[in-house]
CSV table of C-alpha atoms in Angstrom, one decimal:
chain,number,residue,atom,x,y,z
F,1,MET,CA,0.0,0.0,0.0
F,2,ALA,CA,1.3,3.5,-0.9
F,3,TRP,CA,0.5,6.9,0.3
F,4,GLY,CA,-1.7,9.6,-1.1
F,5,ALA,CA,-0.7,13.3,-1.2
F,6,THR,CA,-2.6,14.1,1.9
F,7,GLY,CA,-1.4,11.0,3.9
F,8,TRP,CA,-4.4,8.9,3.1
F,9,PRO,CA,-3.5,5.4,1.5
F,10,TRP,CA,-3.4,5.3,-2.2
F,11,THR,CA,-3.9,1.8,-3.6
F,12,GLY,CA,-4.7,2.4,-7.3
F,13,CYS,CA,-2.4,2.0,-10.1
F,14,GLY,CA,-1.3,4.9,-12.4
F,15,GLU,CA,-1.3,8.5,-11.7
F,16,ASN,CA,-2.5,9.5,-8.1
F,17,PRO,CA,-5.4,11.9,-8.6
F,18,MET,CA,-4.3,13.8,-5.4
F,19,ARG,CA,-1.0,14.8,-6.8
F,20,GLU,CA,0.1,18.4,-6.2
F,21,SER,CA,2.5,20.5,-8.2
F,22,PHE,CA,5.7,20.0,-6.1
F,23,LEU,CA,8.1,17.1,-6.6
F,24,ARG,CA,8.2,14.2,-4.2
F,25,LEU,CA,11.3,12.2,-3.6
F,26,ALA,CA,11.0,8.9,-1.5
F,27,LEU,CA,13.9,8.1,0.7
F,28,PRO,CA,14.7,5.1,3.0
F,29,ASN,CA,13.6,5.9,6.6
F,30,LYS,CA,16.3,3.7,8.1
F,31,GLY,CA,19.0,1.2,7.2
F,32,ARG,CA,22.4,1.6,5.5
F,33,LEU,CA,21.1,3.8,2.6
F,34,ARG,CA,19.4,6.5,4.8
F,35,ASP,CA,22.3,8.6,6.0
F,36,PRO,CA,24.4,8.5,2.7
F,37,ALA,CA,21.1,9.5,0.8
F,38,LEU,CA,20.5,12.5,3.2
F,39,ARG,CA,24.1,13.6,3.0
F,40,LEU,CA,24.0,13.4,-0.9
F,41,LEU,CA,20.9,15.6,-1.0
F,42,ARG,CA,22.4,18.2,1.3
F,43,GLU,CA,25.6,18.4,-0.7
F,44,ALA,CA,23.4,18.8,-3.8
F,45,GLY,CA,22.1,22.0,-2.2
F,46,LEU,CA,18.8,20.9,-0.6
F,47,SER,CA,18.0,22.6,2.8
F,48,PHE,CA,15.9,20.6,5.0
F,49,GLU,CA,15.6,19.2,8.6
F,50,GLN,CA,14.8,15.7,9.4
F,51,THR,CA,14.0,13.8,12.6
F,52,ASP,CA,13.7,10.0,13.1
F,53,ARG,CA,9.9,10.4,13.6
F,54,ALA,CA,9.1,12.6,10.6
F,55,LEU,CA,7.4,10.8,7.7
F,56,SER,CA,7.7,13.8,5.3
F,57,VAL,CA,9.7,17.0,5.3
F,58,SER,CA,9.4,20.0,3.0
F,59,VAL,CA,12.7,21.3,1.4
F,60,ARG,CA,13.1,25.0,2.4
F,61,ASN,CA,14.8,26.2,-0.8
F,62,ALA,CA,13.0,24.1,-3.4
F,63,ALA,CA,9.5,22.9,-4.3
F,64,ILE,CA,10.3,19.4,-3.1
F,65,GLU,CA,8.9,17.1,-0.5
F,66,LEU,CA,10.9,14.3,1.0
F,67,LEU,CA,8.9,11.1,1.9
F,68,PHE,CA,10.6,8.7,4.5
F,69,VAL,CA,9.4,5.2,3.9
F,70,ARG,CA,10.7,1.6,4.0
F,71,THR,CA,13.4,1.0,1.4
F,72,GLU,CA,11.3,-1.8,0.1
F,73,ASP,CA,8.4,0.6,-0.5
F,74,VAL,CA,10.3,3.1,-2.6
F,75,VAL,CA,9.6,1.4,-5.9
F,76,GLU,CA,5.9,1.0,-5.2
F,77,LEU,CA,5.6,4.7,-4.5
F,78,VAL,CA,7.3,5.7,-7.6
F,79,THR,CA,5.4,3.2,-9.7
F,80,ASP,CA,2.0,4.4,-8.3
F,81,GLY,CA,2.9,8.1,-9.0
F,82,VAL,CA,2.9,9.0,-5.4
F,83,ALA,CA,6.5,9.8,-5.5
F,84,ASP,CA,8.2,11.3,-8.5
F,85,LEU,CA,11.7,10.1,-7.7
F,86,GLY,CA,13.2,7.7,-5.2
F,87,ILE,CA,16.4,6.4,-3.8
F,88,SER,CA,16.6,2.6,-3.2
F,89,GLY,CA,18.9,-0.4,-3.7
F,90,LEU,CA,19.4,-1.7,-7.3
F,91,ASP,CA,18.7,-5.1,-5.9
F,92,LEU,CA,15.2,-4.1,-4.9
F,93,ILE,CA,14.6,-2.5,-8.2
F,94,GLU,CA,15.6,-5.6,-10.1
F,95,GLU,CA,13.7,-7.8,-7.6
F,96,SER,CA,10.5,-6.0,-8.3
F,97,GLY,CA,11.0,-6.2,-12.1
F,98,THR,CA,10.2,-2.4,-12.0
F,99,LYS,CA,6.6,-3.1,-12.9
F,100,CYS,CA,7.0,-3.8,-16.6
F,101,ASN,CA,9.7,-1.1,-17.0
F,102,ARG,CA,7.4,1.7,-15.5
F,103,VAL,CA,10.4,2.7,-13.2
F,104,ARG,CA,13.8,3.7,-14.7
F,105,VAL,CA,17.2,3.9,-13.1
F,106,LEU,CA,18.4,7.5,-13.6
F,107,LEU,CA,21.7,7.5,-11.7
F,108,ARG,CA,23.8,5.1,-9.8
F,109,LEU,CA,24.8,6.8,-6.5
F,110,GLY,CA,28.0,5.1,-5.6
F,111,PHE,CA,27.2,4.1,-2.0
F,112,GLY,CA,25.5,1.1,-0.5
F,113,ARG,CA,27.5,-1.3,-2.6
F,114,CYS,CA,26.9,-4.9,-2.1
F,115,GLU,CA,26.4,-8.1,-3.9
F,116,LEU,CA,23.6,-10.7,-3.9
F,117,THR,CA,25.4,-14.0,-3.5
F,118,VAL,CA,24.5,-17.6,-3.1
F,119,ALA,CA,26.4,-19.1,-0.1
F,120,VAL,CA,26.6,-22.4,1.4
F,121,PRO,CA,27.7,-23.9,4.8
F,122,ALA,CA,31.5,-23.8,4.9
F,123,ASP,CA,31.9,-27.6,4.7
F,124,ALA,CA,29.4,-28.0,1.7
F,125,ALA,CA,31.1,-29.0,-1.5
F,126,ARG,CA,28.9,-26.9,-3.9
F,127,ASP,CA,30.5,-24.4,-6.2
F,128,ARG,CA,28.6,-24.6,-9.6
F,129,PRO,CA,24.9,-23.7,-10.3
F,130,GLU,CA,24.2,-27.4,-11.2
F,131,ASP,CA,25.2,-28.4,-7.7
F,132,PHE,CA,22.1,-26.7,-6.3
F,133,CYS,CA,19.5,-28.7,-8.4
F,134,GLY,CA,16.5,-29.4,-6.2
F,135,LEU,CA,17.9,-27.7,-3.1
F,136,ARG,CA,16.2,-25.3,-0.8
F,137,ILE,CA,17.6,-21.7,-1.1
F,138,ALA,CA,16.6,-19.2,1.6
F,139,THR,CA,16.4,-15.6,0.4
F,140,SER,CA,14.7,-12.3,0.6
F,141,HIS,CA,15.1,-11.9,-3.2
F,142,PRO,CA,13.1,-14.9,-4.6
F,143,ASN,CA,12.7,-13.5,-8.1
F,144,LEU,CA,16.4,-12.7,-8.7
F,145,THR,CA,17.4,-16.0,-7.2
F,146,GLU,CA,15.1,-18.1,-9.2
F,147,GLN,CA,15.9,-16.2,-12.4
F,148,PHE,CA,19.6,-16.7,-11.7
F,149,PHE,CA,19.3,-20.5,-11.5
F,150,ALA,CA,16.8,-20.7,-14.4
F,151,ARG,CA,19.5,-19.1,-16.6
F,152,HIS,CA,21.7,-22.0,-15.8
F,153,GLY,CA,18.9,-24.5,-16.4
F,154,VAL,CA,18.7,-25.4,-12.7
F,155,THR,CA,15.5,-25.8,-10.8
F,156,VAL,CA,15.7,-24.9,-7.0
F,157,ASP,CA,13.1,-24.7,-4.1
F,158,ILE,CA,12.9,-21.0,-3.0
F,159,VAL,CA,12.4,-20.4,0.7
F,160,ARG,CA,11.2,-16.8,1.2
F,161,LEU,CA,12.5,-15.1,4.2
F,162,ARG,CA,12.4,-11.4,5.2
F,163,GLY,CA,15.2,-11.4,7.7
F,164,SER,CA,17.9,-13.7,9.4
F,165,VAL,CA,18.6,-15.4,6.1
F,166,GLU,CA,22.0,-16.4,7.1
F,167,VAL,CA,20.8,-18.7,9.9
F,168,ALA,CA,18.5,-20.7,7.7
F,169,PRO,CA,20.9,-23.6,7.0
F,170,LYS,CA,21.7,-23.9,10.7
F,171,LEU,CA,17.9,-24.2,11.5
F,172,GLY,CA,17.4,-26.8,8.9
F,173,VAL,CA,15.1,-24.3,6.9
F,174,ALA,CA,17.3,-24.4,3.8
F,175,ASP,CA,20.3,-25.9,2.2
F,176,ALA,CA,21.9,-22.6,1.1
F,177,VAL,CA,21.1,-18.9,1.1
F,178,ALA,CA,21.0,-16.0,-1.5
F,179,ASP,CA,21.7,-12.8,0.5
F,180,LEU,CA,23.4,-9.4,0.2
F,181,VAL,CA,27.0,-9.4,1.0
F,182,SER,CA,29.1,-6.2,1.6
F,183,THR,CA,32.1,-7.2,3.8
F,184,GLY,CA,31.3,-10.9,4.2
F,185,SER,CA,31.7,-10.9,8.0
F,186,THR,CA,28.1,-11.8,8.7
F,187,MET,CA,28.3,-14.8,6.5
F,188,LEU,CA,31.6,-15.8,8.0
F,189,VAL,CA,30.1,-15.6,11.6
F,190,ASN,CA,27.2,-17.9,10.5
F,191,GLY,CA,29.6,-20.5,8.9
F,192,LEU,CA,28.7,-19.7,5.4
F,193,ARG,CA,30.9,-19.6,2.3
F,194,PRO,CA,30.0,-17.4,-0.6
F,195,VAL,CA,30.1,-19.3,-4.0
F,196,LEU,CA,28.0,-17.7,-6.7
F,197,PRO,CA,27.5,-14.0,-7.4
F,198,VAL,CA,24.0,-13.1,-8.6
F,199,LEU,CA,23.8,-9.3,-8.8
F,200,SER,CA,26.0,-6.4,-8.0
F,201,SER,CA,24.0,-3.7,-6.3
F,202,GLU,CA,24.3,-0.1,-5.0
F,203,ALA,CA,22.0,2.8,-4.2
F,204,VAL,CA,20.3,4.3,-7.3
F,205,LEU,CA,18.0,7.2,-8.1
F,206,VAL,CA,14.8,6.1,-9.9
F,207,GLY,CA,12.0,7.8,-11.7
F,208,ARG,CA,8.6,6.9,-13.2
F,209,SER,CA,9.3,6.3,-17.0
F,210,SER,CA,6.2,8.2,-18.1
F,211,ASP,CA,7.1,11.3,-16.2
F,212,LEU,CA,10.7,11.8,-17.2
F,213,SER,CA,10.3,13.5,-20.6
F,214,ASN,CA,8.1,16.4,-19.5
F,215,ARG,CA,9.1,17.6,-16.2
F,216,MET,CA,11.9,20.2,-15.8
F,217,GLU,CA,12.0,19.5,-12.0
F,218,PHE,CA,13.5,16.0,-12.9
F,219,GLU,CA,16.4,17.6,-14.8
F,220,THR,CA,17.1,20.0,-12.0
F,221,VAL,CA,17.3,17.3,-9.3
F,222,THR,CA,19.3,14.9,-11.4
F,223,THR,CA,21.8,17.5,-12.5
F,224,ALA,CA,22.3,18.7,-8.9
F,225,ILE,CA,22.9,15.1,-7.7
F,226,GLU,CA,25.1,14.2,-10.7
F,227,SER,CA,27.2,17.2,-10.0
F,228,VAL,CA,28.0,16.0,-6.5
F,229,LEU,CA,28.8,12.5,-7.8
F,230,ALA,CA,31.1,14.0,-10.4
F,231,GLY,CA,32.8,16.2,-7.8
F,232,ARG,CA,33.4,13.2,-5.5
F,233,ARG,CA,35.3,11.4,-8.2
F,234,ARG,CA,37.6,14.4,-8.9
F,235,ARG,CA,40.0,16.8,-7.2
F,236,TYR,CA,41.0,20.3,-7.9
F,237,LEU,CA,44.7,20.6,-8.4
F,238,LEU,CA,46.8,23.8,-8.1
F,239,LEU,CA,50.5,24.1,-8.2
F,240,ASN,CA,53.3,26.5,-9.0
F,241,ALA,CA,56.2,25.7,-11.4
F,242,PRO,CA,59.0,27.1,-13.5
F,243,GLU,CA,57.8,28.2,-16.9
F,244,GLU,CA,60.4,25.9,-18.6
F,245,THR,CA,58.8,22.9,-16.9
F,246,LEU,CA,55.3,23.7,-18.2
F,247,GLN,CA,55.2,21.2,-21.0
F,248,ASP,CA,56.4,18.3,-18.9
F,249,ILE,CA,53.9,19.0,-16.2
F,250,THR,CA,50.9,19.5,-18.4
F,251,GLU,CA,51.7,16.2,-20.1
F,252,LEU,CA,51.4,14.5,-16.7
F,253,ILE,CA,48.0,16.0,-15.8
F,254,PRO,CA,45.1,13.9,-17.1
F,255,GLY,CA,42.5,16.7,-16.6
F,256,LEU,CA,39.0,17.2,-18.0
F,257,GLU,CA,40.6,19.7,-20.5
F,258,ALA,CA,43.9,21.5,-20.9
F,259,PRO,CA,44.9,23.0,-17.6
F,260,THR,CA,44.7,26.6,-16.9
F,261,VAL,CA,48.0,28.4,-16.9
F,262,VAL,CA,48.4,31.8,-15.1
F,263,PRO,CA,51.7,33.8,-15.0
F,264,LEU,CA,52.8,34.7,-11.4
F,265,ALA,CA,54.4,37.9,-10.1
F,266,GLU,CA,57.7,36.1,-9.9
F,267,ASP,CA,59.4,36.1,-13.2
F,268,GLY,CA,59.6,32.7,-14.9
F,269,MET,CA,56.9,31.1,-12.7
F,270,VAL,CA,53.4,30.0,-13.6
F,271,ALA,CA,50.4,28.7,-11.6
F,272,ILE,CA,48.8,25.6,-13.0
F,273,HIS,CA,45.2,24.7,-12.2
F,274,SER,CA,43.4,21.6,-13.3
F,275,VAL,CA,40.7,19.0,-12.4
F,276,VAL,CA,42.0,15.4,-12.0
F,277,GLU,CA,40.6,12.1,-11.3
F,278,ARG,CA,40.7,11.4,-7.5
F,279,ASP,CA,42.2,8.0,-8.0
F,280,GLU,CA,45.0,9.5,-10.0
F,281,VAL,CA,46.3,11.7,-7.3
F,282,TRP,CA,48.2,9.2,-5.4
F,283,ASN,CA,50.5,8.4,-8.2
F,284,LEU,CA,50.4,12.0,-9.8
F,285,LEU,CA,51.8,14.0,-6.8
F,286,PRO,CA,55.4,12.6,-6.7
F,287,ARG,CA,55.6,12.8,-10.5
F,288,LEU,CA,54.7,16.4,-10.5
F,289,ARG,CA,57.2,17.3,-7.7
F,290,ALA,CA,59.9,15.5,-9.7
F,291,ALA,CA,59.0,17.5,-12.8
F,292,GLY,CA,59.4,20.8,-11.0
F,293,GLY,CA,56.0,21.5,-9.3
F,294,ARG,CA,55.9,23.1,-5.9
F,295,ASP,CA,53.4,24.5,-3.5
F,296,ILE,CA,51.0,21.7,-4.7
F,297,LEU,CA,47.4,21.8,-3.4
F,298,VAL,CA,44.7,19.2,-3.9
F,299,LEU,CA,41.2,20.4,-3.0
F,300,PRO,CA,37.9,18.5,-2.7
F,301,ILE,CA,35.2,19.5,-5.2
F,302,GLY,CA,31.6,20.1,-3.9
F,303,GLN,CA,29.9,20.0,-7.2
F,304,LEU,CA,31.0,19.7,-10.8
F,305,VAL,CA,28.9,20.1,-13.9
F,306,PRO,CA,31.2,19.1,-16.9
């Protein structure tokens, strides 16, 4: 069951007749996606206050309402048109089948990374899909699990569980599990061994397919979020160098475009400014210094629109 614009339940399919003009964004109300999602929106420029008991919050500087719901309900709210956009896990989007492609993934958000993985008791000699033929698989992702084995021509018995999936083999409920793994520590503690990757997942921004082509608000939100993601992947690089080393240094810098070069008051010296990939900085700094760079600064980028 989803919510209507005034808080009353909305159980119909298609466009909610109680929709208002402002944009609604559905967010997880708890769990590992909640805090990173809130941080992302604030870095994108949205100003709002949120408490653990609030079900909805109005953004102060934009015509946006934030809805705080169960992560599992985000897809349903977007599909029914109660929410325009939502942040959820890719695994939940794929598990739902996105209601016949009525919901589209707009952006991968780079947090909440995990993998839906088939795991067996540590002493079980099962490593290939065919080893699971006829076995019981406990999971909270029954559709993805069944589809995975079907692609390999294997029929399994799906045991649907909402939580505590890892203990199913110990309790005799199932022979194996298909569950989300981030570090693998929970499976290790429960005596399980990951063997078959099913789906790589992370947090995603989703929207209702029928709404995406005719709402400027969608473009505003996605551009702001995308600019934060782009900024997180890059760093702003500044350094001073002798003018005669300019060519050697610019050849080292893999920036978005040619670096900006500014003459300094000191004769024969220039300042070089560029945007570089964050992962390149580690190896780039010693090479820049060896080429003659000095006073090197590496600064974070809040938002970047290429």
